[in-house]
Every structure is written in C-alpha cells, then in structure tokens.
PDB file of C-alpha atoms in Angstrom:
ATOM      1  CA  GLU A   1     -18.367 -42.960   5.437  1.00 78.00           C
ATOM      2  CA  ASP A   2     -21.217 -41.190   3.947  1.00 82.00           C
ATOM      3  CA  LYS A   3     -22.805 -38.957   7.053  1.00 88.00           C
ATOM      4  CA  VAL A   4     -25.879 -37.230   7.412  1.00 92.00           C
ATOM      5  CA  VAL A   5     -26.094 -35.142  10.839  1.00 93.00           C
ATOM      6  CA  GLN A   6     -28.642 -32.857  12.215  1.00 95.00           C
ATOM      7  CA  SER A   7     -28.851 -31.198  15.664  1.00 95.00           C
ATOM      8  CA  PRO A   8     -30.659 -30.269  18.175  1.00 95.00           C
ATOM      9  CA  LEU A   9     -31.957 -33.537  17.959  1.00 91.00           C
ATOM     10  CA  SER A  10     -34.959 -32.387  20.125  1.00 93.00           C
ATOM     11  CA  LEU A  11     -36.330 -28.857  20.782  1.00 95.00           C
ATOM     12  CA  VAL A  12     -39.468 -27.641  22.931  1.00 97.00           C
ATOM     13  CA  VAL A  13     -40.594 -23.981  22.241  1.00 97.00           C
ATOM     14  CA  HIS A  14     -43.727 -22.177  22.437  1.00 97.00           C
ATOM     15  CA  GLU A  15     -45.824 -21.009  19.950  1.00 97.00           C
ATOM     16  CA  GLY A  16     -44.843 -17.538  18.320  1.00 97.00           C
ATOM     17  CA  ASP A  17     -40.821 -18.648  18.812  1.00 97.00           C
ATOM     18  CA  THR A  18     -38.668 -19.150  15.782  1.00 97.00           C
ATOM     19  CA  VAL A  19     -36.485 -21.861  15.544  1.00 98.00           C
ATOM     20  CA  THR A  20     -33.810 -23.150  12.926  1.00 98.00           C
ATOM     21  CA  LEU A  21     -32.746 -26.841  12.627  1.00 98.00           C
ATOM     22  CA  ASN A  22     -28.958 -27.826  11.330  1.00 97.00           C
ATOM     23  CA  CYS A  23     -28.383 -30.142   9.021  1.00 97.00           C
ATOM     24  CA  SER A  24     -24.157 -31.362   8.010  1.00 97.00           C
ATOM     25  CA  TYR A  25     -23.163 -33.521   6.058  1.00 95.00           C
ATOM     26  CA  GLU A  26     -20.005 -35.878   4.724  1.00 94.00           C
ATOM     27  CA  VAL A  27     -21.057 -37.097   1.103  1.00 89.00           C
ATOM     28  CA  THR A  28     -18.573 -38.297  -1.559  1.00 86.00           C
ATOM     29  CA  ASN A  29     -20.443 -37.159  -4.575  1.00 87.00           C
ATOM     30  CA  PHE A  30     -23.166 -34.406  -3.308  1.00 90.00           C
ATOM     31  CA  ARG A  31     -26.090 -34.083  -5.579  1.00 88.00           C
ATOM     32  CA  SER A  32     -28.417 -31.961  -3.817  1.00 90.00           C
ATOM     33  CA  LEU A  33     -30.047 -31.983   0.311  1.00 93.00           C
ATOM     34  CA  LEU A  34     -33.583 -32.314   1.045  1.00 92.00           C
ATOM     35  CA  TRP A  35     -35.474 -31.693   4.078  1.00 94.00           C
ATOM     36  CA  TYR A  36     -38.678 -33.519   5.118  1.00 93.00           C
ATOM     37  CA  LYS A  37     -41.272 -33.103   7.908  1.00 93.00           C
ATOM     38  CA  GLN A  38     -42.724 -36.542   9.580  1.00 88.00           C
ATOM     39  CA  GLU A  39     -45.845 -36.223  11.401  1.00 85.00           C
ATOM     40  CA  LYS A  40     -47.191 -39.618  12.142  1.00 74.00           C
ATOM     41  CA  LYS A  41     -46.525 -41.880   9.333  1.00 73.00           C
ATOM     42  CA  ALA A  42     -44.210 -41.084   6.033  1.00 77.00           C
ATOM     43  CA  PRO A  43     -42.396 -37.674   5.887  1.00 85.00           C
ATOM     44  CA  THR A  44     -43.309 -35.408   3.204  1.00 86.00           C
ATOM     45  CA  PHE A  45     -41.647 -33.123   0.773  1.00 86.00           C
ATOM     46  CA  LEU A  46     -40.564 -29.772   2.516  1.00 92.00           C
ATOM     47  CA  PHE A  47     -37.286 -28.085   0.266  1.00 91.00           C
ATOM     48  CA  MET A  48     -34.670 -29.343  -2.136  1.00 91.00           C
ATOM     49  CA  LEU A  49     -31.633 -27.456  -2.220  1.00 93.00           C
ATOM     50  CA  THR A  50     -28.728 -27.999  -5.122  1.00 90.00           C
ATOM     51  CA  SER A  51     -27.171 -24.255  -5.161  1.00 89.00           C
ATOM     52  CA  SER A  52     -25.178 -22.742  -2.258  1.00 91.00           C
ATOM     53  CA  GLY A  53     -26.904 -19.508  -0.775  1.00 90.00           C
ATOM     54  CA  ILE A  54     -30.090 -19.474  -2.330  1.00 90.00           C
ATOM     55  CA  GLU A  55     -32.733 -19.201   0.170  1.00 93.00           C
ATOM     56  CA  LYS A  56     -35.626 -21.427  -0.859  1.00 93.00           C
ATOM     57  CA  LYS A  57     -39.154 -20.538   1.085  1.00 95.00           C
ATOM     58  CA  SER A  58     -42.560 -21.589   1.689  1.00 94.00           C
ATOM     59  CA  GLY A  59     -44.970 -19.693   4.045  1.00 96.00           C
ATOM     60  CA  ARG A  60     -42.919 -19.806   7.366  1.00 97.00           C
ATOM     61  CA  LEU A  61     -40.664 -21.826   6.495  1.00 97.00           C
ATOM     62  CA  SER A  62     -37.131 -21.318   4.911  1.00 97.00           C
ATOM     63  CA  SER A  63     -33.762 -22.814   3.734  1.00 97.00           C
ATOM     64  CA  ILE A  64     -30.672 -22.352   2.962  1.00 96.00           C
ATOM     65  CA  LEU A  65     -27.381 -24.842   1.835  1.00 96.00           C
ATOM     66  CA  ASP A  66     -24.082 -24.030   2.498  1.00 95.00           C
ATOM     67  CA  LYS A  67     -21.977 -26.160  -0.240  1.00 91.00           C
ATOM     68  CA  LYS A  68     -18.907 -24.999   1.383  1.00 93.00           C
ATOM     69  CA  GLU A  69     -19.520 -25.204   4.997  1.00 93.00           C
ATOM     70  CA  LEU A  70     -21.186 -28.361   4.024  1.00 95.00           C
ATOM     71  CA  PHE A  71     -24.994 -27.864   5.913  1.00 95.00           C
ATOM     72  CA  SER A  72     -27.733 -26.464   5.550  1.00 97.00           C
ATOM     73  CA  ILE A  73     -30.491 -24.411   7.960  1.00 98.00           C
ATOM     74  CA  LEU A  74     -34.350 -25.123   8.233  1.00 98.00           C
ATOM     75  CA  ASN A  75     -36.195 -22.358   9.983  1.00 98.00           C
ATOM     76  CA  ILE A  76     -39.250 -21.984  10.866  1.00 98.00           C
ATOM     77  CA  THR A  77     -40.870 -18.752  11.840  1.00 97.00           C
ATOM     78  CA  ALA A  78     -43.823 -17.665  13.946  1.00 97.00           C
ATOM     79  CA  THR A  79     -43.967 -20.967  15.198  1.00 98.00           C
ATOM     80  CA  GLN A  80     -47.604 -23.397  15.983  1.00 97.00           C
ATOM     81  CA  THR A  81     -48.513 -26.034  17.615  1.00 96.00           C
ATOM     82  CA  GLY A  82     -49.139 -28.250  13.931  1.00 96.00           C
ATOM     83  CA  ASP A  83     -45.336 -27.599  13.258  1.00 97.00           C
ATOM     84  CA  SER A  84     -44.680 -30.393  15.608  1.00 96.00           C
ATOM     85  CA  ALA A  85     -42.849 -33.074  14.052  1.00 94.00           C
ATOM     86  CA  VAL A  86     -40.024 -34.935  13.277  1.00 91.00           C
ATOM     87  CA  TYR A  87     -37.974 -32.887  10.647  1.00 95.00           C
ATOM     88  CA  LEU A  88     -35.555 -34.828   8.557  1.00 93.00           C
ATOM     89  CA  CYS A  89     -32.641 -33.721   6.698  1.00 94.00           C
ATOM     90  CA  ALA A  90     -31.535 -36.324   3.865  1.00 91.00           C
ATOM     91  CA  VAL A  91     -28.826 -35.932   0.988  1.00 91.00           C
ATOM     92  CA  GLU A  92     -29.026 -36.874  -2.455  1.00 85.00           C
ATOM     93  CA  GLU A  93     -25.528 -39.173  -3.458  1.00 82.00           C
ATOM     94  CA  ALA A  94     -24.594 -39.953  -6.512  1.00 78.00           C
ATOM     95  CA  SER A  95     -22.737 -42.292  -7.523  1.00 70.00           C
ATOM     96  CA  GLY A  96     -23.590 -44.642 -10.379  1.00 63.00           C
ATOM     97  CA  THR A  97     -27.389 -44.528  -9.339  1.00 62.00           C
ATOM     98  CA  TYR A  98     -28.802 -42.016  -6.732  1.00 67.00           C
ATOM     99  CA  LYS A  99     -29.650 -43.094  -3.180  1.00 77.00           C
ATOM    100  CA  TYR A 100     -30.947 -40.583  -0.374  1.00 81.00           C
ATOM    101  CA  ILE A 101     -28.658 -40.736   2.790  1.00 85.00           C
ATOM    102  CA  PHE A 102     -31.336 -39.380   5.868  1.00 87.00           C
ATOM    103  CA  GLY A 103     -30.219 -37.957   9.034  1.00 89.00           C
ATOM    104  CA  THR A 104     -31.031 -38.805  12.421  1.00 84.00           C
ATOM    105  CA  GLY A 105     -34.094 -36.198  12.576  1.00 90.00           C
ATOM    106  CA  THR A 106     -34.455 -33.169  15.051  1.00 94.00           C
ATOM    107  CA  ARG A 107     -38.137 -34.090  16.809  1.00 93.00           C
ATOM    108  CA  LEU A 108     -39.384 -30.361  17.037  1.00 96.00           C
ATOM    109  CA  LYS A 109     -42.135 -29.848  19.550  1.00 96.00           C
ATOM    110  CA  VAL A 110     -44.133 -26.556  19.915  1.00 97.00           C
ATOM    111  CA  LEU A 111     -46.465 -26.168  23.020  1.00 97.00           C
ATOM    112  CA  ALA A 112     -49.504 -23.708  22.906  1.00 94.00           C
TER     113      ALA A 112
ATOM    114  CA  GLY B   1     -50.599 -35.579  -6.938  1.00 63.00           C
ATOM    115  CA  ALA B   2     -48.763 -38.797  -7.125  1.00 71.00           C
ATOM    116  CA  VAL B   3     -49.881 -41.722  -4.521  1.00 86.00           C
ATOM    117  CA  VAL B   4     -47.736 -44.197  -3.371  1.00 89.00           C
ATOM    118  CA  SER B   5     -49.849 -47.154  -1.468  1.00 93.00           C
ATOM    119  CA  GLN B   6     -48.398 -49.723   0.578  1.00 94.00           C
ATOM    120  CA  HIS B   7     -50.255 -52.984   1.795  1.00 95.00           C
ATOM    121  CA  PRO B   8     -50.892 -54.179   4.640  1.00 95.00           C
ATOM    122  CA  SER B   9     -50.236 -50.999   7.318  1.00 91.00           C
ATOM    123  CA  ARG B  10     -49.549 -53.698   9.783  1.00 93.00           C
ATOM    124  CA  VAL B  11     -48.745 -57.326  10.088  1.00 95.00           C
ATOM    125  CA  ILE B  12     -48.486 -59.139  13.030  1.00 95.00           C
ATOM    126  CA  CYS B  13     -46.756 -62.735  12.296  1.00 95.00           C
ATOM    127  CA  LYS B  14     -44.872 -65.598  14.192  1.00 95.00           C
ATOM    128  CA  SER B  15     -41.732 -65.599  14.503  1.00 96.00           C
ATOM    129  CA  GLY B  16     -40.468 -68.223  11.229  1.00 96.00           C
ATOM    130  CA  THR B  17     -42.627 -66.546   9.209  1.00 96.00           C
ATOM    131  CA  SER B  18     -42.164 -64.737   5.999  1.00 96.00           C
ATOM    132  CA  VAL B  19     -44.019 -60.967   5.371  1.00 97.00           C
ATOM    133  CA  LYS B  20     -44.295 -59.514   2.370  1.00 97.00           C
ATOM    134  CA  ILE B  21     -44.836 -56.256   1.582  1.00 97.00           C
ATOM    135  CA  GLU B  22     -46.313 -54.302  -1.269  1.00 96.00           C
ATOM    136  CA  CYS B  23     -45.294 -50.684  -2.632  1.00 95.00           C
ATOM    137  CA  ARG B  24     -47.489 -49.723  -5.775  1.00 94.00           C
ATOM    138  CA  SER B  25     -47.030 -46.051  -7.386  1.00 91.00           C
ATOM    139  CA  LEU B  26     -50.764 -45.686  -8.157  1.00 91.00           C
ATOM    140  CA  ASP B  27     -50.744 -42.894 -11.379  1.00 87.00           C
ATOM    141  CA  PHE B  28     -47.187 -42.787 -11.688  1.00 86.00           C
ATOM    142  CA  GLN B  29     -44.805 -44.961 -13.129  1.00 88.00           C
ATOM    143  CA  ALA B  30     -41.643 -45.322 -10.746  1.00 86.00           C
ATOM    144  CA  THR B  31     -38.425 -46.116 -12.440  1.00 83.00           C
ATOM    145  CA  THR B  32     -36.658 -46.292  -9.030  1.00 86.00           C
ATOM    146  CA  MET B  33     -38.451 -47.404  -5.899  1.00 90.00           C
ATOM    147  CA  PHE B  34     -36.525 -47.111  -2.200  1.00 91.00           C
ATOM    148  CA  TRP B  35     -36.722 -49.022   0.683  1.00 94.00           C
ATOM    149  CA  TYR B  36     -36.594 -48.151   3.997  1.00 93.00           C
ATOM    150  CA  ARG B  37     -36.529 -49.044   7.415  1.00 93.00           C
ATOM    151  CA  GLN B  38     -37.314 -47.182  10.588  1.00 84.00           C
ATOM    152  CA  PHE B  39     -37.034 -47.875  14.436  1.00 75.00           C
ATOM    153  CA  PRO B  40     -38.968 -45.627  16.691  1.00 72.00           C
ATOM    154  CA  LYS B  41     -37.624 -42.127  17.077  1.00 66.00           C
ATOM    155  CA  LYS B  42     -34.737 -42.536  14.849  1.00 71.00           C
ATOM    156  CA  SER B  43     -34.166 -42.091  11.368  1.00 77.00           C
ATOM    157  CA  LEU B  44     -35.075 -43.134   7.973  1.00 84.00           C
ATOM    158  CA  MET B  45     -32.348 -45.924   6.935  1.00 87.00           C
ATOM    159  CA  LEU B  46     -32.489 -47.022   3.907  1.00 88.00           C
ATOM    160  CA  MET B  47     -32.480 -50.833   3.277  1.00 92.00           C
ATOM    161  CA  ALA B  48     -31.855 -51.544  -1.117  1.00 92.00           C
ATOM    162  CA  THR B  49     -32.632 -49.178  -4.226  1.00 88.00           C
ATOM    163  CA  SER B  50     -35.148 -50.851  -6.728  1.00 88.00           C
ATOM    164  CA  ASN B  51     -34.859 -50.347 -10.303  1.00 83.00           C
ATOM    165  CA  GLU B  52     -37.851 -52.117 -12.772  1.00 81.00           C
ATOM    166  CA  GLY B  53     -36.700 -54.996 -14.087  1.00 79.00           C
ATOM    167  CA  SER B  54     -33.334 -55.757 -12.847  1.00 82.00           C
ATOM    168  CA  LYS B  55     -31.709 -56.537  -8.838  1.00 86.00           C
ATOM    169  CA  ALA B  56     -32.335 -54.226  -6.004  1.00 89.00           C
ATOM    170  CA  THR B  57     -29.114 -52.850  -4.674  1.00 89.00           C
ATOM    171  CA  TYR B  58     -28.468 -53.129  -1.043  1.00 92.00           C
ATOM    172  CA  GLU B  59     -26.925 -51.127   1.679  1.00 88.00           C
ATOM    173  CA  GLN B  60     -24.070 -52.893   3.868  1.00 86.00           C
ATOM    174  CA  GLY B  61     -25.259 -54.388   6.257  1.00 90.00           C
ATOM    175  CA  VAL B  62     -28.814 -55.185   4.802  1.00 93.00           C
ATOM    176  CA  GLU B  63     -28.919 -59.018   3.829  1.00 93.00           C
ATOM    177  CA  MET B  64     -30.452 -59.561   0.547  1.00 92.00           C
ATOM    178  CA  ASP B  65     -31.794 -62.889   1.475  1.00 94.00           C
ATOM    179  CA  LYS B  66     -32.609 -62.190   4.398  1.00 95.00           C
ATOM    180  CA  PHE B  67     -35.206 -58.797   2.529  1.00 96.00           C
ATOM    181  CA  LEU B  68     -35.976 -59.987  -0.621  1.00 95.00           C
ATOM    182  CA  ILE B  69     -36.980 -57.217  -3.070  1.00 94.00           C
ATOM    183  CA  ASN B  70     -38.644 -57.601  -6.234  1.00 90.00           C
ATOM    184  CA  HIS B  71     -39.821 -55.088  -9.038  1.00 87.00           C
ATOM    185  CA  ALA B  72     -41.718 -56.523 -11.674  1.00 82.00           C
ATOM    186  CA  SER B  73     -43.150 -53.881 -12.986  1.00 89.00           C
ATOM    187  CA  LEU B  74     -43.050 -49.799 -13.465  1.00 89.00           C
ATOM    188  CA  THR B  75     -45.907 -49.213 -10.594  1.00 92.00           C
ATOM    189  CA  LEU B  76     -45.514 -52.644  -8.050  1.00 93.00           C
ATOM    190  CA  SER B  77     -42.360 -53.314  -5.824  1.00 93.00           C
ATOM    191  CA  THR B  78     -42.536 -56.046  -3.437  1.00 95.00           C
ATOM    192  CA  LEU B  79     -40.447 -56.607  -0.037  1.00 96.00           C
ATOM    193  CA  THR B  80     -40.290 -59.950   1.753  1.00 97.00           C
ATOM    194  CA  VAL B  81     -39.408 -60.224   4.960  1.00 97.00           C
ATOM    195  CA  THR B  82     -38.282 -63.595   4.784  1.00 96.00           C
ATOM    196  CA  SER B  83     -38.176 -66.008   8.698  1.00 96.00           C
ATOM    197  CA  ALA B  84     -39.145 -63.102  10.156  1.00 96.00           C
ATOM    198  CA  HIS B  85     -37.438 -62.925  13.787  1.00 95.00           C
ATOM    199  CA  PRO B  86     -38.615 -60.241  16.986  1.00 95.00           C
ATOM    200  CA  GLU B  87     -35.673 -58.142  16.052  1.00 94.00           C
ATOM    201  CA  ASP B  88     -37.099 -57.615  12.032  1.00 95.00           C
ATOM    202  CA  SER B  89     -40.004 -55.844  13.919  1.00 94.00           C
ATOM    203  CA  SER B  90     -39.927 -52.406  12.829  1.00 92.00           C
ATOM    204  CA  PHE B  91     -41.548 -49.868  10.335  1.00 91.00           C
ATOM    205  CA  TYR B  92     -41.157 -50.262   6.545  1.00 94.00           C
ATOM    206  CA  ILE B  93     -41.578 -47.828   3.986  1.00 92.00           C
ATOM    207  CA  CYS B  94     -41.452 -47.824   0.756  1.00 93.00           C
ATOM    208  CA  SER B  95     -40.794 -44.659  -1.554  1.00 90.00           C
ATOM    209  CA  ALA B  96     -40.986 -44.063  -5.464  1.00 89.00           C
ATOM    210  CA  SER B  97     -39.394 -41.504  -7.639  1.00 83.00           C
ATOM    211  CA  ARG B  98     -40.259 -40.639 -11.247  1.00 76.00           C
ATOM    212  CA  GLY B  99     -37.521 -40.832 -13.506  1.00 66.00           C
ATOM    213  CA  ASP B 100     -37.603 -37.060 -14.593  1.00 56.00           C
ATOM    214  CA  ARG B 101     -38.039 -35.516 -11.138  1.00 51.00           C
ATOM    215  CA  ARG B 102     -36.074 -37.368  -8.415  1.00 53.00           C
ATOM    216  CA  GLU B 103     -35.750 -34.590  -6.444  1.00 57.00           C
ATOM    217  CA  THR B 104     -39.237 -35.544  -4.773  1.00 70.00           C
ATOM    218  CA  GLN B 105     -39.994 -39.114  -3.500  1.00 76.00           C
ATOM    219  CA  TYR B 106     -43.524 -40.024  -2.898  1.00 84.00           C
ATOM    220  CA  PHE B 107     -43.652 -42.181   0.625  1.00 87.00           C
ATOM    221  CA  GLY B 108     -45.788 -44.556   0.780  1.00 88.00           C
ATOM    222  CA  PRO B 109     -48.129 -44.525   4.085  1.00 86.00           C
ATOM    223  CA  GLY B 110     -45.224 -47.078   5.771  1.00 89.00           C
ATOM    224  CA  THR B 111     -46.107 -50.772   7.388  1.00 93.00           C
ATOM    225  CA  ARG B 112     -45.505 -51.508  10.710  1.00 92.00           C
ATOM    226  CA  LEU B 113     -44.259 -55.034  11.417  1.00 94.00           C
ATOM    227  CA  LEU B 114     -44.625 -57.421  14.656  1.00 94.00           C
ATOM    228  CA  VAL B 115     -42.593 -60.313  15.005  1.00 95.00           C
ATOM    229  CA  LEU B 116     -44.058 -62.666  18.532  1.00 95.00           C
TER     230      LEU B 116
END
C-alpha cells in the first residue's frame, strides 16, 4: 500500500531556530514529491521535487529529495512566528492518471 | 495566478439531507480536479479524482453512491454528499490542475460541513 509518513508530528521552536521536517514515502510509481504549507484553510504550494540531490530554495526554506532512500527534508532557517503552520508532504503517484498521496503533516509552532 | 473557488464555504444541515459543494476554477481550465477530505488536525485524504467529461475515479473506501462527483465542464466540479450523517462532518477541499502544469495544484478555500 502506498504511504507517505512525516515526522515529527509536531514541533515547537523559538524564533530564530532552524528546523528540519522529514517526509518518507513508499509509493509504487513515484513521479514527484511536493511540499505544502497549510495555515487556516487550504494548503499553499512550496516546492516540487523530482530529481535526487538537487536542492530547491525559496528564501529561508529549502528542500531536497533522496530517491534512493525514499525521503525528503524541508528546512526552515531563522524561523519566524509566521512560519507556524502545518507542513504537508505529498507524493505524486502515476499509474495511468496521476494522483497525490498526502502525509500526516508536521504541525510547527514558532514561539516569539 | 490561478484561482479556485468553493461554494458554500460553510454549511450546516440535518441528518438525511443531501449537500452539494461546488468547485470552480475561475481563470483557467482545469482538466483534472481532486476532492479531499480533512479531519481536524489531520492530513488531506484524497477522495476522488475528477476528469472533465468522464466518471470520477474514487479512492478505496470512498463510496461513490455516497459522494457523487460531477465534472461537467473544464471549470466546474461538484461533490454531492448524499443522505448526510454526522460522521460526514468534515472539511472538504477541492483542487484543480491545469493539464500542462500538473505540479501545481490550486486549492480551493474549502467547505466546512456540519451535519446535525
């Protein structure tokens, strides 16, 4: 059965800390891995990763994929209270039509 | 940017009634729309994939007679929760993808359903 597992489930840090969120997956027909940030309502897109070892970066956020070990990490440096959210990892599975399998999410709380 | 709307944003209904939720892509044509369900403090669970003009593909464990999906046009998909029960209370989110940029799903704002 295809699955996506994120860790930790929740995390509390102080402003300025660096955090690393993990996403591991077991998906039969992997096509890509995506990271989303969800605050109050719908998720917003952060990154899409398809190739191993290539870091994607956007401001204080960066992410990398390891297709051999089947995981990805999302790093947030110099965290701010506005980073408090649930971070979702999703894997795009492609068998005929494509679909997305979401992980459990990591709830991040950044304290001032 | 691409915008996806959902209507209604919140609905309260009595047990046994049916509720229709609309998902519209406002400024692009969505060849594929996805319907998700999210429980409090939990992740998104894909319910079904909806392609315009064809029957939706339901995930295992999701009853197609319970959750009717219609994707009548490239900008509109509807989810009807039939004979709703309290256990159907949840947050339902749709997302839409352009055919050529599938990596970006554009999410609707979600619909909170409460069945009394």
